[in-house]
Tab-separated table of C-alpha atoms and ligand atoms in Angstrom:
chain	number	residue	atom	x	y	z
A	1	MET	CA	33.868	-59.156	62.104
A	2	ASN	CA	35.434	-62.107	60.262
A	3	ALA	CA	36.486	-65.613	61.231
A	4	TYR	CA	39.857	-64.392	62.464
A	5	SER	CA	38.841	-61.399	64.535
A	6	SER	CA	37.819	-63.485	67.551
A	7	HIS	CA	41.385	-64.839	67.894
A	8	LYS	CA	43.191	-63.354	70.844
A	9	GLN	CA	46.149	-61.146	70.042
A	10	PHE	CA	48.977	-60.403	72.453
A	11	SER	CA	51.678	-57.775	72.411
A	12	ARG	CA	55.278	-58.826	72.849
A	13	LEU	CA	57.707	-56.109	73.784
A	14	LEU	CA	61.495	-56.197	74.016
A	15	TYR	CA	63.666	-53.460	75.458
A	16	ILE	CA	67.113	-52.958	76.890
A	17	SER	CA	68.295	-50.642	79.648
A	18	SER	CA	71.154	-50.185	82.089
A	19	LEU	CA	71.057	-50.516	85.835
A	20	ASP	CA	71.371	-47.135	87.517
A	21	VAL	CA	74.102	-47.997	90.018
A	22	GLU	CA	73.399	-44.901	92.089
A	23	ASN	CA	69.806	-45.960	92.705
A	24	SER	CA	70.153	-49.705	93.014
A	25	GLY	CA	72.032	-50.657	96.161
A	26	GLU	CA	75.375	-52.374	96.427
A	27	ARG	CA	74.461	-55.770	95.022
A	28	PRO	CA	73.232	-55.357	91.443
A	29	GLU	CA	72.486	-59.068	90.920
A	30	GLN	CA	70.355	-59.152	94.039
A	31	THR	CA	68.523	-56.005	92.916
A	32	ALA	CA	67.809	-57.622	89.547
A	33	ARG	CA	66.432	-60.756	91.226
A	34	GLU	CA	64.262	-58.691	93.538
A	35	ILE	CA	62.888	-56.752	90.556
A	36	ALA	CA	62.071	-60.015	88.747
A	37	GLU	CA	60.319	-61.470	91.825
A	38	ALA	CA	58.234	-58.359	92.503
A	39	SER	CA	57.421	-58.107	88.789
A	40	ALA	CA	56.250	-61.722	88.664
A	41	ALA	CA	53.782	-61.040	91.486
A	42	HIS	CA	52.326	-58.042	89.642
A	43	ASN	CA	52.365	-59.722	86.244
A	44	ARG	CA	50.392	-62.706	87.522
A	45	LEU	CA	47.528	-60.359	88.380
A	46	ALA	CA	47.794	-58.520	85.054
A	47	ASP	CA	47.992	-61.693	82.917
A	48	LEU	CA	51.503	-60.762	81.756
A	49	THR	CA	54.379	-63.145	81.120
A	50	GLY	CA	57.998	-62.704	80.103
A	51	SER	CA	61.615	-62.801	81.071
A	52	LEU	CA	64.159	-60.451	82.598
A	53	LEU	CA	67.811	-60.957	81.724
A	54	PHE	CA	70.562	-59.181	83.628
A	55	ILE	CA	74.234	-59.262	82.713
A	56	ASP	CA	77.105	-56.815	83.253
A	57	GLY	CA	74.742	-54.059	84.403
A	58	CYS	CA	72.446	-54.464	81.401
A	59	PHE	CA	68.744	-55.434	81.510
A	60	ILE	CA	67.024	-57.115	78.579
A	61	GLN	CA	63.341	-57.681	79.193
A	62	ILE	CA	60.519	-59.320	77.295
A	63	LEU	CA	56.972	-58.567	78.341
A	64	GLU	CA	53.982	-60.193	76.679
A	65	GLY	CA	50.246	-60.257	77.238
A	66	PRO	CA	47.098	-58.255	76.512
A	67	PRO	CA	48.159	-55.097	74.631
A	68	GLU	CA	46.659	-52.654	77.147
A	69	GLU	CA	48.380	-54.399	80.097
A	70	VAL	CA	51.737	-54.481	78.296
A	71	GLU	CA	51.384	-50.777	77.556
A	72	LYS	CA	50.387	-49.800	81.118
A	73	THR	CA	53.175	-51.815	82.708
A	74	PHE	CA	55.776	-50.606	80.236
A	75	GLU	CA	54.841	-47.012	81.064
A	76	ARG	CA	55.580	-47.721	84.732
A	77	ILE	CA	58.814	-49.523	83.873
A	78	CYS	CA	59.959	-46.528	81.807
A	79	CYS	CA	59.587	-44.278	84.883
A	80	ASP	CA	61.501	-46.603	87.216
A	81	PHE	CA	64.575	-44.855	88.600
A	82	ARG	CA	66.511	-48.128	89.043
A	83	HIS	CA	67.457	-48.173	85.379
A	84	ILE	CA	68.489	-45.653	82.719
A	85	ASP	CA	69.083	-45.450	78.945
A	86	LEU	CA	66.008	-47.521	78.195
A	87	ARG	CA	65.678	-48.363	74.512
A	88	LEU	CA	62.624	-50.050	73.011
A	89	ILE	CA	63.850	-52.663	70.533
A	90	ASP	CA	60.705	-54.415	69.374
A	91	LEU	CA	56.936	-54.306	69.882
A	92	ILE	CA	54.920	-56.819	67.899
A	93	SER	CA	51.496	-58.374	67.869
A	94	VAL	CA	51.508	-62.174	68.271
A	95	SER	CA	48.825	-64.840	68.501
A	96	GLU	CA	50.741	-67.042	70.956
A	97	ARG	CA	52.915	-66.412	73.944
A	98	LEU	CA	56.496	-67.676	74.048
A	99	PHE	CA	56.905	-67.293	77.826
A	100	GLU	CA	53.545	-68.691	78.913
A	101	HIS	CA	55.120	-70.588	81.858
A	102	TRP	CA	56.855	-67.575	83.375
A	103	ASP	CA	55.208	-64.598	85.118
A	104	MET	CA	58.656	-63.045	84.928
A	105	ALA	CA	61.547	-65.457	84.546
A	106	CYS	CA	64.884	-64.282	85.879
A	107	LEU	CA	67.948	-64.934	83.749
A	108	CYS	CA	70.239	-63.062	86.078
A	109	GLU	CA	73.957	-63.589	86.318
A	110	ASP	CA	75.464	-64.125	89.778
A	111	GLU	CA	78.500	-65.831	91.378
A	112	GLU	CA	76.972	-69.251	90.762
A	113	THR	CA	76.177	-68.727	87.096
A	114	SER	CA	77.790	-71.456	85.015
A	115	LEU	CA	80.103	-70.549	82.154
A	116	ALA	CA	77.631	-72.028	79.686
A	117	LEU	CA	74.793	-69.848	80.964
A	118	ARG	CA	77.021	-66.783	81.007
A	119	ASP	CA	77.901	-67.433	77.365
A	120	GLY	CA	74.193	-67.809	76.609
A	121	LEU	CA	73.365	-64.508	78.313
A	122	GLN	CA	76.156	-62.741	76.420
A	123	GLU	CA	74.833	-64.178	73.189
A	124	VAL	CA	71.392	-62.675	73.851
A	125	ARG	CA	73.056	-59.349	74.549
A	126	PHE	CA	74.914	-59.556	71.258
A	127	LEU	CA	71.842	-60.669	69.295
A	128	VAL	CA	69.491	-58.045	70.676
A	129	GLY	CA	71.169	-55.313	68.657
A	130	ILE	CA	70.936	-57.156	65.357
A	131	ASN	CA	68.000	-59.555	65.444
A	132	ALA	CA	65.258	-59.094	68.035
A	133	SER	CA	63.399	-62.298	67.223
A	134	GLN	CA	66.558	-64.403	67.494
A	135	ALA	CA	67.371	-62.778	70.830
A	136	THR	CA	63.835	-63.599	72.016
A	137	LEU	CA	64.109	-67.236	70.943
A	138	GLN	CA	67.511	-67.522	72.586
A	139	MET	CA	66.040	-66.303	75.887
A	140	ARG	CA	63.318	-68.911	75.662
A	141	SER	CA	65.856	-71.592	74.859
A	142	LEU	CA	67.998	-70.655	77.885
A	143	LEU	CA	64.933	-71.018	80.110
A	144	ASP	CA	64.174	-74.413	78.588
A	145	SER	CA	67.739	-75.564	79.308
A	146	GLN	CA	67.466	-74.295	82.879
A	147	SER	CA	64.208	-76.174	83.434
A	148	ALA	CA	65.679	-79.329	81.901
A	149	GLY	CA	68.754	-78.984	84.176
A	150	SER	CA	66.668	-78.542	87.315
A	151	LYS	CA	64.766	-81.783	86.598
A	152	ASP	CA	67.996	-83.895	86.581
B	201	FMN	C1	64.280	-53.618	84.783
B	201	FMN	C2	62.902	-53.525	85.396
B	201	FMN	C3	61.909	-54.404	84.996
B	201	FMN	C4	60.628	-54.349	85.560
B	201	FMN	N1	59.665	-55.213	85.142
B	201	FMN	C5	58.418	-55.131	85.649
B	201	FMN	C6	57.384	-56.023	85.224
B	201	FMN	O1	57.565	-56.906	84.392
B	201	FMN	N2	56.154	-55.862	85.789
B	201	FMN	C7	55.898	-54.925	86.752
B	201	FMN	O2	54.771	-54.839	87.225
B	201	FMN	N3	56.867	-54.091	87.170
B	201	FMN	C8	58.113	-54.171	86.668
B	201	FMN	N4	59.090	-53.328	87.119
B	201	FMN	C9	58.793	-52.453	88.250
B	201	FMN	C10	58.017	-51.222	87.823
B	201	FMN	O3	58.921	-50.329	87.222
B	201	FMN	C11	57.361	-50.584	89.064
B	201	FMN	O4	58.327	-50.248	90.004
B	201	FMN	C12	56.380	-51.522	89.710
B	201	FMN	O5	55.496	-52.050	88.768
B	201	FMN	C13	55.571	-50.828	90.828
B	201	FMN	O6	54.908	-49.731	90.300
B	201	FMN	P1	54.029	-48.761	91.229
B	201	FMN	O7	54.940	-48.370	92.360
B	201	FMN	O8	53.650	-47.628	90.353
B	201	FMN	O9	52.892	-49.599	91.696
B	201	FMN	C14	60.365	-53.370	86.563
B	201	FMN	C15	61.366	-52.479	86.940
B	201	FMN	C16	62.625	-52.554	86.372
B	201	FMN	C17	63.698	-51.599	86.811
């Protein structure tokens, strides 16, 4: 035991997957929102936070919290038939959360999504393949802009 071992460590996980159109109803954006809402309710109980992005049939999700809860929930997510081609991009240990205000934020494209937000979502999708930490920061920054916009 040393001075640092009492500090709490969290896991932060990032993955991408594709909506399985055959198992997800006729309105993909609505399905994505419903997934984010149901996830937020579960995550609150499990002390998990994060963000779910959905664009052009592609999910990008960040899940963070106590390592054992992240692991358990990710195992369930992997078995979910509503998405396919799941690919784990990053799993790191961190001392602070980045999404502490969101049980599961939804960055989901729909008919009302502004061009600026759509560009932002596409940028995350582009970044996720080349720089996981930049993609993560970009997701956080999109949420900050959304919160700032909703206060106007
Ligand atoms: C893209 C996607 C993201 C999900 N994210 C979460 C999540 O953050 N937390 C969660 O509890 N379930 C999440 N789920 C749902 C789980 O896969 C699962 O359906 C849910 O936790 C209920 O599990 P149970 O039926 O075994 O209780 C997600 C599902 C999908 C398709």
